[in-house]
PDB file of C-alpha atoms in Angstrom:
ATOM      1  CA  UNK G  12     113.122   5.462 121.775  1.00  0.00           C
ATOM      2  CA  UNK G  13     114.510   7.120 118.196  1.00  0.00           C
ATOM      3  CA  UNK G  14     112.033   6.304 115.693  1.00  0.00           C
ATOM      4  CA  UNK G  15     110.050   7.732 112.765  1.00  0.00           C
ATOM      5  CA  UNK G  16     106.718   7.517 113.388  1.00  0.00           C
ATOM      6  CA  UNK G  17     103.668   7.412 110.018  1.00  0.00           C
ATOM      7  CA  UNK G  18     100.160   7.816 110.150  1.00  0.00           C
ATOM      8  CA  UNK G  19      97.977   6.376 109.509  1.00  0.00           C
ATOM      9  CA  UNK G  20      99.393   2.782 108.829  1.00  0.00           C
ATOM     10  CA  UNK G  21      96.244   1.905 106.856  1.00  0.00           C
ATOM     11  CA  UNK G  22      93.851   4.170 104.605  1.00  0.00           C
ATOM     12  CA  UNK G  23      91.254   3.727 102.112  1.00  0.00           C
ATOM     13  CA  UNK G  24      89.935   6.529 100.392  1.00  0.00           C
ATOM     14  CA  UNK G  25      88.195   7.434  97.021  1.00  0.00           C
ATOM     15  CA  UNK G  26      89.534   9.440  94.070  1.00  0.00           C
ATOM     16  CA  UNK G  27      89.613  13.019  94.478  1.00  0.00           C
ATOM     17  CA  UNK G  28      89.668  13.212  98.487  1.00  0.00           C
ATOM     18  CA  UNK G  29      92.304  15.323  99.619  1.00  0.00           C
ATOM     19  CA  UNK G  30      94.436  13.282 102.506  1.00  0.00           C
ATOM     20  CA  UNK G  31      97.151  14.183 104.854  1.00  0.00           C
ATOM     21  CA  UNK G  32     100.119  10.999 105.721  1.00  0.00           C
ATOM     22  CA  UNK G  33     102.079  12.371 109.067  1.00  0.00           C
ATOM     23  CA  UNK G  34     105.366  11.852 109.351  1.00  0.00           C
ATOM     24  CA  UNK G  35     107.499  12.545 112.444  1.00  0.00           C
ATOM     25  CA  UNK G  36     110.908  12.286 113.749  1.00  0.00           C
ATOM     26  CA  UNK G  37     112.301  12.159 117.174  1.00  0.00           C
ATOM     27  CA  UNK G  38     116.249  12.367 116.235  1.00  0.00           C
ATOM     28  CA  UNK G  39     116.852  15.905 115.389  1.00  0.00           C
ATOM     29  CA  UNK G  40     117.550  14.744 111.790  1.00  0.00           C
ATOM     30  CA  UNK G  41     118.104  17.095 109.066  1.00  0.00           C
ATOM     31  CA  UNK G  42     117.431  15.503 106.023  1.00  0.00           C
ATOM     32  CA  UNK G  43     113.852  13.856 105.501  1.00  0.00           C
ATOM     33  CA  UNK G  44     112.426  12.154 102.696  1.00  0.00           C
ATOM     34  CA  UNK G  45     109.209  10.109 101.471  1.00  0.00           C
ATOM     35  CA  UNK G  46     109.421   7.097  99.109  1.00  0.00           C
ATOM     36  CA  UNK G  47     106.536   4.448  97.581  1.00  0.00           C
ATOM     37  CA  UNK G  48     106.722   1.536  97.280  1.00  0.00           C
ATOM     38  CA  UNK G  49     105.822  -0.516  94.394  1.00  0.00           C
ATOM     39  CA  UNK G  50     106.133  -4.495  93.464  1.00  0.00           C
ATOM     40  CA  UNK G  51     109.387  -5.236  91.396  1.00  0.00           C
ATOM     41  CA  UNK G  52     110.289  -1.128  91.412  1.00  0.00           C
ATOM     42  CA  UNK G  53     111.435  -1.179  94.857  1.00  0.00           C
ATOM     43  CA  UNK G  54     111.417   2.657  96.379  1.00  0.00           C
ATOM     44  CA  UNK G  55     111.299   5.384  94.665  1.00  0.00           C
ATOM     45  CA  UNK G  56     111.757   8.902  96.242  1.00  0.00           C
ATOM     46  CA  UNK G  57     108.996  11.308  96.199  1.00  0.00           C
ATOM     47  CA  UNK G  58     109.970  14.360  97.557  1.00  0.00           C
ATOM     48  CA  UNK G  59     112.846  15.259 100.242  1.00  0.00           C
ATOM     49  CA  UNK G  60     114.220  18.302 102.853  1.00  0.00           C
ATOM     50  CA  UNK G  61     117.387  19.067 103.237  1.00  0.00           C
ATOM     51  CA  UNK G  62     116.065  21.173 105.952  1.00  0.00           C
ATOM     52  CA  UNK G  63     113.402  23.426 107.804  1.00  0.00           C
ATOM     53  CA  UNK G  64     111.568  25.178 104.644  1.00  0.00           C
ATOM     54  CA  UNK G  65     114.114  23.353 101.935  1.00  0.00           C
ATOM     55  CA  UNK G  66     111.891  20.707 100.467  1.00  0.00           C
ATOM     56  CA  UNK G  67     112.720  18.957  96.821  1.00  0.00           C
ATOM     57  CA  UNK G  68     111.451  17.116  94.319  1.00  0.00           C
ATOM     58  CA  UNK G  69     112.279  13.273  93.955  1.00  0.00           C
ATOM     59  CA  UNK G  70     111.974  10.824  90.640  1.00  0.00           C
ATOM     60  CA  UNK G  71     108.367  10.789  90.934  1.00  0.00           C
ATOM     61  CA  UNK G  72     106.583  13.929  92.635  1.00  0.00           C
ATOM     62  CA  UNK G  73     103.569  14.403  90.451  1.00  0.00           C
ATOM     63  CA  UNK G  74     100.384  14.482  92.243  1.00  0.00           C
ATOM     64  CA  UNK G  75     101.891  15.062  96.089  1.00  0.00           C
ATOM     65  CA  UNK G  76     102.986  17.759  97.886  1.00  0.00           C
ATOM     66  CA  UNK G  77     105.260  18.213 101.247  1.00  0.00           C
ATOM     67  CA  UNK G  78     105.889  20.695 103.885  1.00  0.00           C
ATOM     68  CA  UNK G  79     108.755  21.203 106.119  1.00  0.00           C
ATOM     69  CA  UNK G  80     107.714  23.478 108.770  1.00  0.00           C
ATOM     70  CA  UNK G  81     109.330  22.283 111.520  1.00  0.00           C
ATOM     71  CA  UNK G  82     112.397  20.261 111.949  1.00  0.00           C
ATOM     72  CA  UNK G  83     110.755  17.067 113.081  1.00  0.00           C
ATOM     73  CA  UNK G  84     107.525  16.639 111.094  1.00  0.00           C
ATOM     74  CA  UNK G  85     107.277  16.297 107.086  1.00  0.00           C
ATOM     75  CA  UNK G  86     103.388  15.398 106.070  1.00  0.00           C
ATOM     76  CA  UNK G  87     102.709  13.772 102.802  1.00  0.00           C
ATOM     77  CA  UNK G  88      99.595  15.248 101.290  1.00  0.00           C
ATOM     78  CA  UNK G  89      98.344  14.118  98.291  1.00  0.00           C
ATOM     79  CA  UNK G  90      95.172  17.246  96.956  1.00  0.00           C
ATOM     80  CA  UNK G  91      93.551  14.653  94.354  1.00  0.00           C
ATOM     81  CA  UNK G  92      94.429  11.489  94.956  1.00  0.00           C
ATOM     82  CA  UNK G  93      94.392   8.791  92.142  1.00  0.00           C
ATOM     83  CA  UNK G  94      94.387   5.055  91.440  1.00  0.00           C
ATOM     84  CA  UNK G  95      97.592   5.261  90.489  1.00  0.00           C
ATOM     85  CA  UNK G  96      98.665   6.627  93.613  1.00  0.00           C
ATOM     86  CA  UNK G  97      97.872   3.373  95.449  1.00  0.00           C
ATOM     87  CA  UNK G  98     100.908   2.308  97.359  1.00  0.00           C
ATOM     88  CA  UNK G  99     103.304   1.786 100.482  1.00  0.00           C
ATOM     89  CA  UNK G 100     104.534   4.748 101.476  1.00  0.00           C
ATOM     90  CA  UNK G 101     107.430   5.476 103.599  1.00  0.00           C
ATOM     91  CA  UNK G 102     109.336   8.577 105.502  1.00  0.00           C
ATOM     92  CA  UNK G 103     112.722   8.168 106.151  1.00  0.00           C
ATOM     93  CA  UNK G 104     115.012  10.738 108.282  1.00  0.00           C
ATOM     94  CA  UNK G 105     119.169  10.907 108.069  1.00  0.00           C
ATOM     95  CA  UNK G 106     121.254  12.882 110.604  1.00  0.00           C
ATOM     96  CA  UNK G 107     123.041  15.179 107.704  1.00  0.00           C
ATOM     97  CA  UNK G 108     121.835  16.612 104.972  1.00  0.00           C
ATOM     98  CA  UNK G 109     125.822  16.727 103.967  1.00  0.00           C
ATOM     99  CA  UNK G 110     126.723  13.368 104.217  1.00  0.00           C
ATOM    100  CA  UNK G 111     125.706  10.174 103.181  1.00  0.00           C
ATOM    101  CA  UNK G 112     125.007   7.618 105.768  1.00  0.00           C
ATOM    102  CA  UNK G 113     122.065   5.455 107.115  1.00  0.00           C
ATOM    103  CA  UNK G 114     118.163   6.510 106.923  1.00  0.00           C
ATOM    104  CA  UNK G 115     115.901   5.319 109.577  1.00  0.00           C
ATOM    105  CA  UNK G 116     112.422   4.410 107.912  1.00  0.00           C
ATOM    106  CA  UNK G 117     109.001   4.556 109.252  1.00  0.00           C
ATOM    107  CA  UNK G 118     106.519   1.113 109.557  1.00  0.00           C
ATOM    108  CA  UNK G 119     104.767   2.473 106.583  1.00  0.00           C
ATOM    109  CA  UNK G 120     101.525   3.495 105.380  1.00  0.00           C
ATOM    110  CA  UNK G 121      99.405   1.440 103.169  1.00  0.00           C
ATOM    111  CA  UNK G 122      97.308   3.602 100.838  1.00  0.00           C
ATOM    112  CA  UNK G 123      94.349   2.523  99.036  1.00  0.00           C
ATOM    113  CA  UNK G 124      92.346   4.653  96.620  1.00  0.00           C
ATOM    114  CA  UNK G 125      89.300   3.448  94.970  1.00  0.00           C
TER     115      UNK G 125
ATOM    116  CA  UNK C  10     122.698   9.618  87.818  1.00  0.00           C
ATOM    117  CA  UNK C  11     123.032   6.215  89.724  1.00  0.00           C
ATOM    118  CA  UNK C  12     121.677   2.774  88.606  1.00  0.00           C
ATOM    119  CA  UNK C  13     120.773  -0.407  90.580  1.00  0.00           C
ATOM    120  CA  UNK C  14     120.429  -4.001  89.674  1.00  0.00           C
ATOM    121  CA  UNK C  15     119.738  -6.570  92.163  1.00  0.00           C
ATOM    122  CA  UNK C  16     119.961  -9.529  89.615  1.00  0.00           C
ATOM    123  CA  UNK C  17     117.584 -12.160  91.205  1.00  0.00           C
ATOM    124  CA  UNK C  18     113.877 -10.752  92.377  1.00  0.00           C
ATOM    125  CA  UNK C  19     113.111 -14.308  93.992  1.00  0.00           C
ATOM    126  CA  UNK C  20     115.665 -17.070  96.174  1.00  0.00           C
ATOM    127  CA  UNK C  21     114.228 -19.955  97.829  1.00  0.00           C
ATOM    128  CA  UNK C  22     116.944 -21.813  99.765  1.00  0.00           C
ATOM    129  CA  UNK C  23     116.660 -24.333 102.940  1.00  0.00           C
ATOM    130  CA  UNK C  24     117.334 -23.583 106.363  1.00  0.00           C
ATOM    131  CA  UNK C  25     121.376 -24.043 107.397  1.00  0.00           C
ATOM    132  CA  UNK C  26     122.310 -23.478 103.631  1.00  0.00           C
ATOM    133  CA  UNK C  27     124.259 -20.220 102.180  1.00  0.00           C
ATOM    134  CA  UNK C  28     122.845 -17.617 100.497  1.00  0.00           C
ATOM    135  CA  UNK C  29     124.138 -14.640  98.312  1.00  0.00           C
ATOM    136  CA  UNK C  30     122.227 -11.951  97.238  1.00  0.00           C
ATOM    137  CA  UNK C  31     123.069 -10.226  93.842  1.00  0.00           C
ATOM    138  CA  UNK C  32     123.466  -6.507  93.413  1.00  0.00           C
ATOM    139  CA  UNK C  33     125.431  -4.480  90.495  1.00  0.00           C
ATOM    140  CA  UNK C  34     125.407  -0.537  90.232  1.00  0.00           C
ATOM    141  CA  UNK C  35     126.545   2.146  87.550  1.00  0.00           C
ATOM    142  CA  UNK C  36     127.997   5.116  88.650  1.00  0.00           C
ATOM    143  CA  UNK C  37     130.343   7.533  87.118  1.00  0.00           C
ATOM    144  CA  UNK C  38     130.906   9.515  90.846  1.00  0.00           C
ATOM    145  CA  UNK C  39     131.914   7.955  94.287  1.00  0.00           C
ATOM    146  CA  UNK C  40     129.605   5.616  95.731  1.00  0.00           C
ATOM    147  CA  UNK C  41     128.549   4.323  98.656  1.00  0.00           C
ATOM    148  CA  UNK C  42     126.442   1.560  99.370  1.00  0.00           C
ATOM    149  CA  UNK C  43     123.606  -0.148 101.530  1.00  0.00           C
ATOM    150  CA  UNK C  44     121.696  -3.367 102.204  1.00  0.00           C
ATOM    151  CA  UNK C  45     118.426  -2.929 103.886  1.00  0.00           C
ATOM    152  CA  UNK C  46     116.074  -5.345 105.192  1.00  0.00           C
ATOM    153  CA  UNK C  47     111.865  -5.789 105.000  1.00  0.00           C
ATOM    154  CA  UNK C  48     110.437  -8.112 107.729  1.00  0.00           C
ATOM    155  CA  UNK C  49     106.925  -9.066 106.633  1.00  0.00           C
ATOM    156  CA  UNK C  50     104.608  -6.166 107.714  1.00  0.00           C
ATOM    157  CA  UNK C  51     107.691  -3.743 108.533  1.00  0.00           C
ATOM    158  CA  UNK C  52     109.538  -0.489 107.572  1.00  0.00           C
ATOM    159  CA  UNK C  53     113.330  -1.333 106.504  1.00  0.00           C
ATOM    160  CA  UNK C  54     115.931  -1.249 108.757  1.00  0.00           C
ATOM    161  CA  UNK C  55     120.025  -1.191 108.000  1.00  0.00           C
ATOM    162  CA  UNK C  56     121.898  -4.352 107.959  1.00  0.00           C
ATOM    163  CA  UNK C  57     124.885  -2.891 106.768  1.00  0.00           C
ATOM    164  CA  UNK C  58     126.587  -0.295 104.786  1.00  0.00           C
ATOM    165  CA  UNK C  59     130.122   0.636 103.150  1.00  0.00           C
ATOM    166  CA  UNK C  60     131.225   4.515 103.182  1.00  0.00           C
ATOM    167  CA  UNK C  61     134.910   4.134 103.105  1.00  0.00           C
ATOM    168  CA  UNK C  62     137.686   1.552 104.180  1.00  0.00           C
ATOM    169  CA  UNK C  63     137.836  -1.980 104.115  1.00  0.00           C
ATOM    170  CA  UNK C  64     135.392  -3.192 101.341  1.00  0.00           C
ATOM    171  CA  UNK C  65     134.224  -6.512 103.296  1.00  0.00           C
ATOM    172  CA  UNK C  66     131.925  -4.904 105.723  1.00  0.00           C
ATOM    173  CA  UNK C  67     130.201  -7.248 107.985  1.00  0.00           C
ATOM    174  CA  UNK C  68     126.544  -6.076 109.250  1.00  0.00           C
ATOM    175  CA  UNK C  69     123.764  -7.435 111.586  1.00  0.00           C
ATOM    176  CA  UNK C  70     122.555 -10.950 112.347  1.00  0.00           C
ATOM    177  CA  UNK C  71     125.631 -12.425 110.312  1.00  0.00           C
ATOM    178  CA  UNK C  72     125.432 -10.715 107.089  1.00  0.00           C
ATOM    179  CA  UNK C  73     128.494  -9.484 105.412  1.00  0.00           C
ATOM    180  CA  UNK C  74     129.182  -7.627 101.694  1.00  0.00           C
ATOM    181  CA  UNK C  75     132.238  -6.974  99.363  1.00  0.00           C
ATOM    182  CA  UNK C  76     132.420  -3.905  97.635  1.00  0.00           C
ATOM    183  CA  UNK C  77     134.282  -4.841  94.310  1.00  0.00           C
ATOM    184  CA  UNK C  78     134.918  -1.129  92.689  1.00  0.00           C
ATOM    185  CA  UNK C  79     136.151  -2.733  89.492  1.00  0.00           C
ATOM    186  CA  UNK C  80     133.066  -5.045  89.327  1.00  0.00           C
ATOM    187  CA  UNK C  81     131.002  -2.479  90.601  1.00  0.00           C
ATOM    188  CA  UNK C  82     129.227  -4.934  93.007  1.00  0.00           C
ATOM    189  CA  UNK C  83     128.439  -4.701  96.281  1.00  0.00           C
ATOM    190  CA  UNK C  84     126.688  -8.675  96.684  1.00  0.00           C
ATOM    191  CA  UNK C  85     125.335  -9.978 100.285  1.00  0.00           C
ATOM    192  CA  UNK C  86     126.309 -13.408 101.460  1.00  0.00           C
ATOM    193  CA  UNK C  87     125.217 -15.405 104.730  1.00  0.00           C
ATOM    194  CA  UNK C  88     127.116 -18.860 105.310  1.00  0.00           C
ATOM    195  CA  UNK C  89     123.965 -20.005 107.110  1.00  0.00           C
ATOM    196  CA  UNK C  90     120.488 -18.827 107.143  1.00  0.00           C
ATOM    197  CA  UNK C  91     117.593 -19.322 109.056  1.00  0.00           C
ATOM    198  CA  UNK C  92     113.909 -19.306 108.760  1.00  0.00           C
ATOM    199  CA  UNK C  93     114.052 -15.760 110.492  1.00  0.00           C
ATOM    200  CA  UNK C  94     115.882 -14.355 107.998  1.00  0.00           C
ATOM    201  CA  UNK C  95     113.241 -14.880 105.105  1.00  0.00           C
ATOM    202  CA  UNK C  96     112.867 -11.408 104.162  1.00  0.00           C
ATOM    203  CA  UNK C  97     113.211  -8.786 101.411  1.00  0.00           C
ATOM    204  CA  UNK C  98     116.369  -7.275 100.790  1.00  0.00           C
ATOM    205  CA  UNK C  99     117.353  -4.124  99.305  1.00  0.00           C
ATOM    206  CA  UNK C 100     120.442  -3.124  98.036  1.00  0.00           C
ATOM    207  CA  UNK C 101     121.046   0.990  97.688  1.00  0.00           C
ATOM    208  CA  UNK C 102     123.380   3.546  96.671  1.00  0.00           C
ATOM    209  CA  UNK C 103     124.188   6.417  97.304  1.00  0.00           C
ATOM    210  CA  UNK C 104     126.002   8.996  94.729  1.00  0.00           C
ATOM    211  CA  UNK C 105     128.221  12.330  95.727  1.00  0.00           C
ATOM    212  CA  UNK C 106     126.178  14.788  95.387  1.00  0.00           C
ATOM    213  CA  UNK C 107     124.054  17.918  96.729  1.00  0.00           C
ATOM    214  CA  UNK C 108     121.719  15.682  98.558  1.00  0.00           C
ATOM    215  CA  UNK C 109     123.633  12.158  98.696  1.00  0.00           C
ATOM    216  CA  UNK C 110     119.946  10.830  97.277  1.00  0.00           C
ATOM    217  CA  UNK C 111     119.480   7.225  98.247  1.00  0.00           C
ATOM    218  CA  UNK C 112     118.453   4.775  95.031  1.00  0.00           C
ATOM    219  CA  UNK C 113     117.132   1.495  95.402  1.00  0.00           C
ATOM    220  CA  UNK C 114     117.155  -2.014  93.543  1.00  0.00           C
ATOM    221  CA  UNK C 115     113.893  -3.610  93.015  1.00  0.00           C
ATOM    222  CA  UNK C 116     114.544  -6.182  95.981  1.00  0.00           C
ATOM    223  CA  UNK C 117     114.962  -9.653  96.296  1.00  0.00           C
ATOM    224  CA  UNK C 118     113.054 -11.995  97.886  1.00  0.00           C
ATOM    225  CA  UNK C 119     114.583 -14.792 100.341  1.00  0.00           C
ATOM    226  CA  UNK C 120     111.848 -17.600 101.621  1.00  0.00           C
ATOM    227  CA  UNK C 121     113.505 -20.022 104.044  1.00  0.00           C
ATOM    228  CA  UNK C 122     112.510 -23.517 104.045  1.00  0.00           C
ATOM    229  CA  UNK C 123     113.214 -26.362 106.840  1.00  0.00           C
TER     230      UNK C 123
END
């Protein structure tokens, strides 16, 4: 089945514990991105990857940082996490980097810091 | 840069009745434009999208949008919805440009009632 797989779906942590969010893709896409999600600011786009080692920054990439080593997987890993950083996350995958058409999101991961 | 306005965060309507779902963008580039759809508990998945052509696109589970250029519009309309449907909704854009990045409204809310 094509999907885009998260974990984990649920974590609670505590300020200051560096933490890891998986994302993988089964679809060969090119372009992958993360997003959080936020009550009455809908999703915003944290980082994204045009490609294998081509990673960007989004509106609001303070405090994470991504990797694109391989074409399927794009972790989410946040060194110091923060209050503020308490959120729904989502990665999202598109067949071409070049062209604009439909992103396939993951279920989502519900992060909690304390 | 892209902006977008979904102009009503919360609509309550009864089972069999219409609905029409709100969304306005600026743009000074080419556009194109996407309603996604949040299940309770879920990631978001396409209900439909314009890229080019006819500007009534119809999507999935009887949803259909206009794209109005001169309006700049893009609003959602069922003729008759059902409890399934209550959901959030998400209108997007997409600008021309190096990465076609994806930018949301803040969503909108439907709750069927019987």
């Amino acid at each position: 089945e094509a999907q885009v797989t998260q974990n984990p779906r649920y974590l609670i942590t505590v300020t200051g514990k560096k933490l890891t969010v998986t994302c993988s893709q089964n679809m060969n896409h090119e372009y992958m991105s993360w997003y959080r999600q936020d009550p009455g600011l809908g999703l915003r786009q944290i980082y994204y990857s045009m490609n294998v080692e081509v990673t960007d920054k989004g509106d609001v990439p303070e405090g994470y940082k991504v990797s694109r080593k391989e074409k399927r997987n794009f972790p989410l890993i946040l060194e110091s996490p923060s209050p503020n950083q308490t959120s729904l996350y989502f990665c999202a995958s598109r067949w071409d980097s070049a062209l604009p058409d439909t992103q396939y999101f993951g279920p989502g991961t519900r992060l909690t810091v304390l | 840069a892209q902006s977008v306005t979904q102009l009503d965060s919360q609509v309550p309507v009864f089972e069999e009745a219409p609905v029409e779902l709100r969304c306005n963008y600026s743009s000074s580039v080419s556009v194109y434009l996407f309603w996604y759809v949040q299940y309770p508990n879920q990631g978001l998945q396409l209900l439909l999208k314009y890229l080019s052509g006819s500007t009534l696109v119809k999507g999935i589970n009887g949803f259909e949008a206009e794209f109005n250029k001169s309006q700049t519009s893009f609003h959602l309309r069922k003729p008759s919805v059902h409890i399934s449907d209550t959901a959030e909704y998400f209108c997007a854009v997409s600008e021309s440009g190096y990465d076609y990045k994806l930018s949301f409204g803040a969503g909108t809310t439907v709750t069927v009632r019987a």
